[in-house]
Tab-separated table of C-alpha atoms and ligand atoms in Angstrom:
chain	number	residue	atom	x	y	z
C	274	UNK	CA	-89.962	145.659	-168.133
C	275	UNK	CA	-89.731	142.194	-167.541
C	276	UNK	CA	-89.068	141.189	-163.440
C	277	UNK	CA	-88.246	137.433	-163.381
C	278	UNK	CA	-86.809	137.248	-159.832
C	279	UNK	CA	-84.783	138.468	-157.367
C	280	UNK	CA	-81.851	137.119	-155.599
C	281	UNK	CA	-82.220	137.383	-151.982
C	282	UNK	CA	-79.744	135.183	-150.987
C	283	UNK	CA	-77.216	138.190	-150.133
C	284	UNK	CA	-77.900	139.360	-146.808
C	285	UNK	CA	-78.709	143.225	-146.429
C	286	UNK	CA	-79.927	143.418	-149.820
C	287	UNK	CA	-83.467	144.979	-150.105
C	288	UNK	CA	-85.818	143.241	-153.180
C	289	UNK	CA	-85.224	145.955	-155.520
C	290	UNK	CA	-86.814	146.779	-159.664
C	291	UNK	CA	-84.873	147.510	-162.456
C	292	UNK	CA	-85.371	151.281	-162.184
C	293	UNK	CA	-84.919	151.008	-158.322
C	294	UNK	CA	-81.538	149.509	-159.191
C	295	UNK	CA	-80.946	152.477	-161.417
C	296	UNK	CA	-81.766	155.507	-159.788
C	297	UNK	CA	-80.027	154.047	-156.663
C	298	UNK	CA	-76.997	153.757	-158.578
C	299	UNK	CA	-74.400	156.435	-157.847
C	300	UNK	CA	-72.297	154.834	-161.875
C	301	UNK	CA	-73.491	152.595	-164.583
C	302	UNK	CA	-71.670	149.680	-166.146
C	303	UNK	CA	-72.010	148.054	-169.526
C	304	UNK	CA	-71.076	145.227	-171.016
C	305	UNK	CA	-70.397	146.025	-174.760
C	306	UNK	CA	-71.904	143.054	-176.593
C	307	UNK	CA	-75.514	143.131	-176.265
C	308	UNK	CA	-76.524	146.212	-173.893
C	309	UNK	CA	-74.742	148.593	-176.310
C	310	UNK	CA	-74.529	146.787	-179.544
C	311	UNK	CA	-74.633	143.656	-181.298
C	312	UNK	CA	-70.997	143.659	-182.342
C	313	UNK	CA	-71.153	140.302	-184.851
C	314	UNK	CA	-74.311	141.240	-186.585
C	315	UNK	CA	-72.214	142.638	-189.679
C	316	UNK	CA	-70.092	139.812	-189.491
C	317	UNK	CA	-70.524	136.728	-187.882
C	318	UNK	CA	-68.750	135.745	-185.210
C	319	UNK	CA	-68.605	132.084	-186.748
C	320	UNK	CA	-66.615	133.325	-189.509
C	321	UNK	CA	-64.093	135.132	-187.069
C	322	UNK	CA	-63.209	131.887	-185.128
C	323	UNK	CA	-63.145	130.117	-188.761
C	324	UNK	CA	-60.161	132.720	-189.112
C	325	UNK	CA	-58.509	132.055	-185.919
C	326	UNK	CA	-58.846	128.888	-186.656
C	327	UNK	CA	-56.774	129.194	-189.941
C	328	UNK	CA	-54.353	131.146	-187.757
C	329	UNK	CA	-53.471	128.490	-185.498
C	330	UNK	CA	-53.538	125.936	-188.585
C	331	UNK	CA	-51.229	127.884	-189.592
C	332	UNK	CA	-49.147	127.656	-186.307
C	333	UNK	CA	-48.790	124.327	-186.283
C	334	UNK	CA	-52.186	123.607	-184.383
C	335	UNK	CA	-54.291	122.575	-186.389
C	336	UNK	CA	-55.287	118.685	-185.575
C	337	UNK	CA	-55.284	120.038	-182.104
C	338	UNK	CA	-57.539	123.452	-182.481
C	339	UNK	CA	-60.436	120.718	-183.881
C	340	UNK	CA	-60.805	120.147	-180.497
C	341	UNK	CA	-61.332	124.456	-180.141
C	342	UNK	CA	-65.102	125.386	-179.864
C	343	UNK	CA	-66.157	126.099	-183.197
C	344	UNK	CA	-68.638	129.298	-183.619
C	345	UNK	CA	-67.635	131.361	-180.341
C	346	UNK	CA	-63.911	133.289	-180.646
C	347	UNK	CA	-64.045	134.448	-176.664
C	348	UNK	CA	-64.228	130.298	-176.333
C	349	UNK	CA	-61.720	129.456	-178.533
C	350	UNK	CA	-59.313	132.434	-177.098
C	351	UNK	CA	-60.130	131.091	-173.770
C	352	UNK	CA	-59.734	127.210	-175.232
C	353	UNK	CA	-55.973	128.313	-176.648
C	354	UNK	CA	-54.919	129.963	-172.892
C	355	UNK	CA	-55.927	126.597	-171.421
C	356	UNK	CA	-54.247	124.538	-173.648
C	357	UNK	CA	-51.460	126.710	-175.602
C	358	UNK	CA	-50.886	129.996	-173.416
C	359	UNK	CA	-47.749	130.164	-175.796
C	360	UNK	CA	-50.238	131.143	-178.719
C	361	UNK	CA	-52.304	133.575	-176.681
C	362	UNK	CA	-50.969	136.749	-177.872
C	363	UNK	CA	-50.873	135.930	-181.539
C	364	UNK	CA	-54.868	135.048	-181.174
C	365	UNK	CA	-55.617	138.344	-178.873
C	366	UNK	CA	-53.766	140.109	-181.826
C	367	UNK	CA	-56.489	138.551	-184.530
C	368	UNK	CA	-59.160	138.719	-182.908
C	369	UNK	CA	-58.334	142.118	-181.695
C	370	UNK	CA	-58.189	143.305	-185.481
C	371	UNK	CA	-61.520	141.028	-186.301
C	372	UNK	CA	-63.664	143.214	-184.045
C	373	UNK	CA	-62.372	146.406	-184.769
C	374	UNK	CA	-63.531	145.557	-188.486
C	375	UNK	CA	-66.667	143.890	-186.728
C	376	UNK	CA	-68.128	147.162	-185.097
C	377	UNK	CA	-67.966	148.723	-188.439
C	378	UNK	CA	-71.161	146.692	-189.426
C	379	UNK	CA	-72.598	146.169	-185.402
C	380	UNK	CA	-76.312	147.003	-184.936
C	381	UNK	CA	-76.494	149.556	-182.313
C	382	UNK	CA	-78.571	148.628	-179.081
C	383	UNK	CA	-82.007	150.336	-179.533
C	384	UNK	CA	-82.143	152.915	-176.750
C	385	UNK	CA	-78.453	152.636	-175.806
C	386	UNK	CA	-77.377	155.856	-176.660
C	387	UNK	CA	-79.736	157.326	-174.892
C	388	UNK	CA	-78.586	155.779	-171.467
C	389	UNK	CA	-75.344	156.314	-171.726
C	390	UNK	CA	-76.275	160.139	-172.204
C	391	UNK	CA	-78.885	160.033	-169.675
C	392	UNK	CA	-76.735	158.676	-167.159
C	393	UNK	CA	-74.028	161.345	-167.724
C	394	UNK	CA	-76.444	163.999	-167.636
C	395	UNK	CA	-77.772	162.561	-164.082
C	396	UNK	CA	-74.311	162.411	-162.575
C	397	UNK	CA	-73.486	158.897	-163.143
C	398	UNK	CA	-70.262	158.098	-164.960
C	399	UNK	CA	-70.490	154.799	-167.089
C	400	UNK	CA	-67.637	152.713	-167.981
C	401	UNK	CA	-67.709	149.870	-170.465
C	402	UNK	CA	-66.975	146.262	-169.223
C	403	UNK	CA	-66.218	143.780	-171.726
C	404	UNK	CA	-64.478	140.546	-173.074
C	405	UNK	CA	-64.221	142.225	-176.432
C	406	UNK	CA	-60.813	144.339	-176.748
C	407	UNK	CA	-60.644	148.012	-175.541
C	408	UNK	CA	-59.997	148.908	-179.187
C	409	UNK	CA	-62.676	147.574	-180.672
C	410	UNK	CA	-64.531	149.357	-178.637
C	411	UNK	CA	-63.235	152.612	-178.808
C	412	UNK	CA	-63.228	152.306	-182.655
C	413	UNK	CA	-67.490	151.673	-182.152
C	414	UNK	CA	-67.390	154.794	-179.857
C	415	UNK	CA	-65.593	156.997	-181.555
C	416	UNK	CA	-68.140	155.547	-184.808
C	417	UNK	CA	-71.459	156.583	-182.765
C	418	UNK	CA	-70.286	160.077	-181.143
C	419	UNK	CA	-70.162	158.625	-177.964
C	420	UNK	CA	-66.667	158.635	-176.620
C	421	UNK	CA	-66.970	161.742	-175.123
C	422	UNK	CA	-70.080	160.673	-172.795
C	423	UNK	CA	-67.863	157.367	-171.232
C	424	UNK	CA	-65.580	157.361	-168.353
C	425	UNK	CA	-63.693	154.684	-168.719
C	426	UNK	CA	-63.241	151.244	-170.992
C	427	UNK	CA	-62.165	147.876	-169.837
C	428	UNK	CA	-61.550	145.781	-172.201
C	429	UNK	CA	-60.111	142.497	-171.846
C	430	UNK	CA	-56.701	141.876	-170.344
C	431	UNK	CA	-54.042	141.329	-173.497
C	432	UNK	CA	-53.383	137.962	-174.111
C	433	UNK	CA	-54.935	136.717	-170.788
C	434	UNK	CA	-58.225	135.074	-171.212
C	435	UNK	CA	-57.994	133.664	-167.595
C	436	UNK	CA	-58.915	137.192	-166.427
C	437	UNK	CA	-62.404	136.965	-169.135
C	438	UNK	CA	-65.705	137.287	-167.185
C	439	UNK	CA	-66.940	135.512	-165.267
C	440	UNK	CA	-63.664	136.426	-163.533
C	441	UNK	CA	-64.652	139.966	-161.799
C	442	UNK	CA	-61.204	141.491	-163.002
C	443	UNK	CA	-62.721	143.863	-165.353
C	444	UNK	CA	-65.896	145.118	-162.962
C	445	UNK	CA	-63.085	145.365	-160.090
C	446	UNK	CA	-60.953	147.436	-162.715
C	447	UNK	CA	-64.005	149.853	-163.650
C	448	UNK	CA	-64.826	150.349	-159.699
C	449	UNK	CA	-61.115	151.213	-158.681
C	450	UNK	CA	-60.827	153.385	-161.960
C	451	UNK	CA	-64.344	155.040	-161.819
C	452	UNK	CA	-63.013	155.672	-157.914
C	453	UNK	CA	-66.490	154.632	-156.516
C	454	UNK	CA	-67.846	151.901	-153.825
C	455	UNK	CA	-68.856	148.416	-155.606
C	456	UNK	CA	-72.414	148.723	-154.468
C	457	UNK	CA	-72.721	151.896	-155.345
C	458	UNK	CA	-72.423	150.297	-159.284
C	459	UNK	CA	-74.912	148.438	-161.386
C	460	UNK	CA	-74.103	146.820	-164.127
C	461	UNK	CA	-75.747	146.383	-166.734
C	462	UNK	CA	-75.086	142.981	-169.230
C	463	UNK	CA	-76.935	139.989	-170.946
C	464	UNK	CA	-74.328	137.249	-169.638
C	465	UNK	CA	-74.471	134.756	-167.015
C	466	UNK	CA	-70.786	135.761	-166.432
C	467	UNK	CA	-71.759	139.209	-166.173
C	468	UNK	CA	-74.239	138.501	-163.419
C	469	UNK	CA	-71.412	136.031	-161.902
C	470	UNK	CA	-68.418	138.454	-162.600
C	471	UNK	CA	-70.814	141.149	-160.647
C	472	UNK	CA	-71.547	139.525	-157.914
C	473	UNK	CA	-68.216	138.197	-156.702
C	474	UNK	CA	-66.709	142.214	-157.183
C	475	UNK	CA	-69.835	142.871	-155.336
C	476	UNK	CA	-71.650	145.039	-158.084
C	477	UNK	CA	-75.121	144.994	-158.227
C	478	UNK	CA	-76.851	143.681	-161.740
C	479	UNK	CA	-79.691	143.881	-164.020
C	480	UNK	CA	-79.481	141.158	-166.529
C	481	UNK	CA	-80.815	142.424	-170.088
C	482	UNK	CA	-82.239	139.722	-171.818
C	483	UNK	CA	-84.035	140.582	-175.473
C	484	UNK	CA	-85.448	137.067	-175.691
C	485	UNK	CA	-87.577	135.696	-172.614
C	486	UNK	CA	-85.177	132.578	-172.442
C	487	UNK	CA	-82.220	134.283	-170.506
C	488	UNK	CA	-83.521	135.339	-167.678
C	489	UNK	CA	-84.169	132.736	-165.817
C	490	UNK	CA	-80.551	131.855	-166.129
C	491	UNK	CA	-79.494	135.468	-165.608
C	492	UNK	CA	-81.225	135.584	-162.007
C	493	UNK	CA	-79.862	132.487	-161.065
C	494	UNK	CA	-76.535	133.674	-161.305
C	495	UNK	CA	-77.867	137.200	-159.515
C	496	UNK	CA	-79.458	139.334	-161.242
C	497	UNK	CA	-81.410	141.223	-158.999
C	498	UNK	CA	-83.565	142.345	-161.602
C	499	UNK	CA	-83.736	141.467	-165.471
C	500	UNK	CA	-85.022	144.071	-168.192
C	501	UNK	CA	-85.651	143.102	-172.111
C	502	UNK	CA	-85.695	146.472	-173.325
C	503	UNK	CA	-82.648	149.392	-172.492
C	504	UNK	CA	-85.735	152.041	-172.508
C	505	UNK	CA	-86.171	151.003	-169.166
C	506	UNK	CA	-82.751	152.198	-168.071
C	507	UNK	CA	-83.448	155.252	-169.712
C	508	UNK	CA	-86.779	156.005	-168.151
C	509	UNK	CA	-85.820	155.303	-164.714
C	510	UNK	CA	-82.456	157.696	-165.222
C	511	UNK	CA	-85.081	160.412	-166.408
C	512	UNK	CA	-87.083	160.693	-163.120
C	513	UNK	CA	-83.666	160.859	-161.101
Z	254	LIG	MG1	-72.687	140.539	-173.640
């Protein structure tokens, strides 16, 4: 386990390690893309906003979409609710079908699995809290024999990308459906908007961060703790 800092800038908030975080955790949240799998390492995620960006060509916006970000199709998604909201739908509706094709070919998490059944088996529901769509996620569930072992999924909200983390809509939508106190929750995600989405639902995080550069980054927007390997999750959930 990597520990690159804690935020003590909340007030009540004891300096606490990964697998402190963990086994004082009464539920688990995930984000999807990194902590559980890498959905876009079948298929790139370049070449899915190259497609949405034929899509809105194809609507009529295509001098304008240049100004889109190019490789990232959460950016451009959020990029068309800024600029076109009118075109929001149609882009929710590719990009929805371009991940469920993606998890087909996504490279499972190492040690993933095994938290989410650890966790269950401890007592702690886990729901999934992403900016990918609930149905691409279900579809990599269903895929790995793990639907059964999650409580809930939050995907993102149709067609609104103003509601995307770092907006805490989805970790407020996981504590009120999971039916548990905020800081009762850690989540669990490799994001600066996770960590930022977190905090302001008042959620405590561990920021997972498989390269050394993130973390830094990750604490600063408060993560209390920042792991680059899920094994630690799953070791602290077996001495509960
Ligand atoms: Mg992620």
């Amino acid at each position: 386990m990597v520990r690159v800092g804690v935020d003590d800038t909340r007030p009540g908030l004891q300096a606490m390690t990964a697998a402190e975080l963990v086994r004082a955790s009464k539920a688990i949240l995930l984000d999807f893309d990194g902590p559980v799998c890498g959905v876009f390492a079948g298929r790139p995620a370049s070449a899915v906003a190259s497609q949405l960006r034929r899509l809105l060509a194809d609507r009529g916006l295509g001098p304008m979409a240049e100004f889109a970000p190019n490789r990232d199709p959460l950016k451009l998604l959020s990029w068309i609710g800024e600029h076109h909201p009118q075109h929001a739908g149609a882009v929710d509706d590719a990009l929805t079908a371009e991940e469920t094709r993606a998890v087909e070919s996504a490279k499972p998490t190492a040690h993933a699995d095994v938290v989410i059944k650890a966790a269950v088996r401890t007592g702690r529901p886990v729901a999934i809290v992403s900016n990918n769509s609930g149905a691409a996620i279900s579809r990599y569930l269903a895929l790995h024999g793990l639907a059964d072992e999650i409580a809930l999924i939050v995907g993102r909200a149709y067609a609104d990308p103003g509601r995307l983390k770092p907006h805490p809509w989805a970790v407020e939508q996981a504590v009120q459906g999971l039916d548990v106190r905020a800081d009762d929750c850690v989540l669990i995600g490799d994001s600066v908007a996770d960590m930022q989405a977190s905090r302001v639902a008042g959620v405590r995080a561990i920021g997972f961060s498989k390269g050394d550069f993130r973390g830094p980054a990750l604490t600063e927007a408060g993560a209390e703790a920042v792991i680059d390997d899920m094994g630690t999750v799953e070791a602290a959930l077996e001495q509960t």
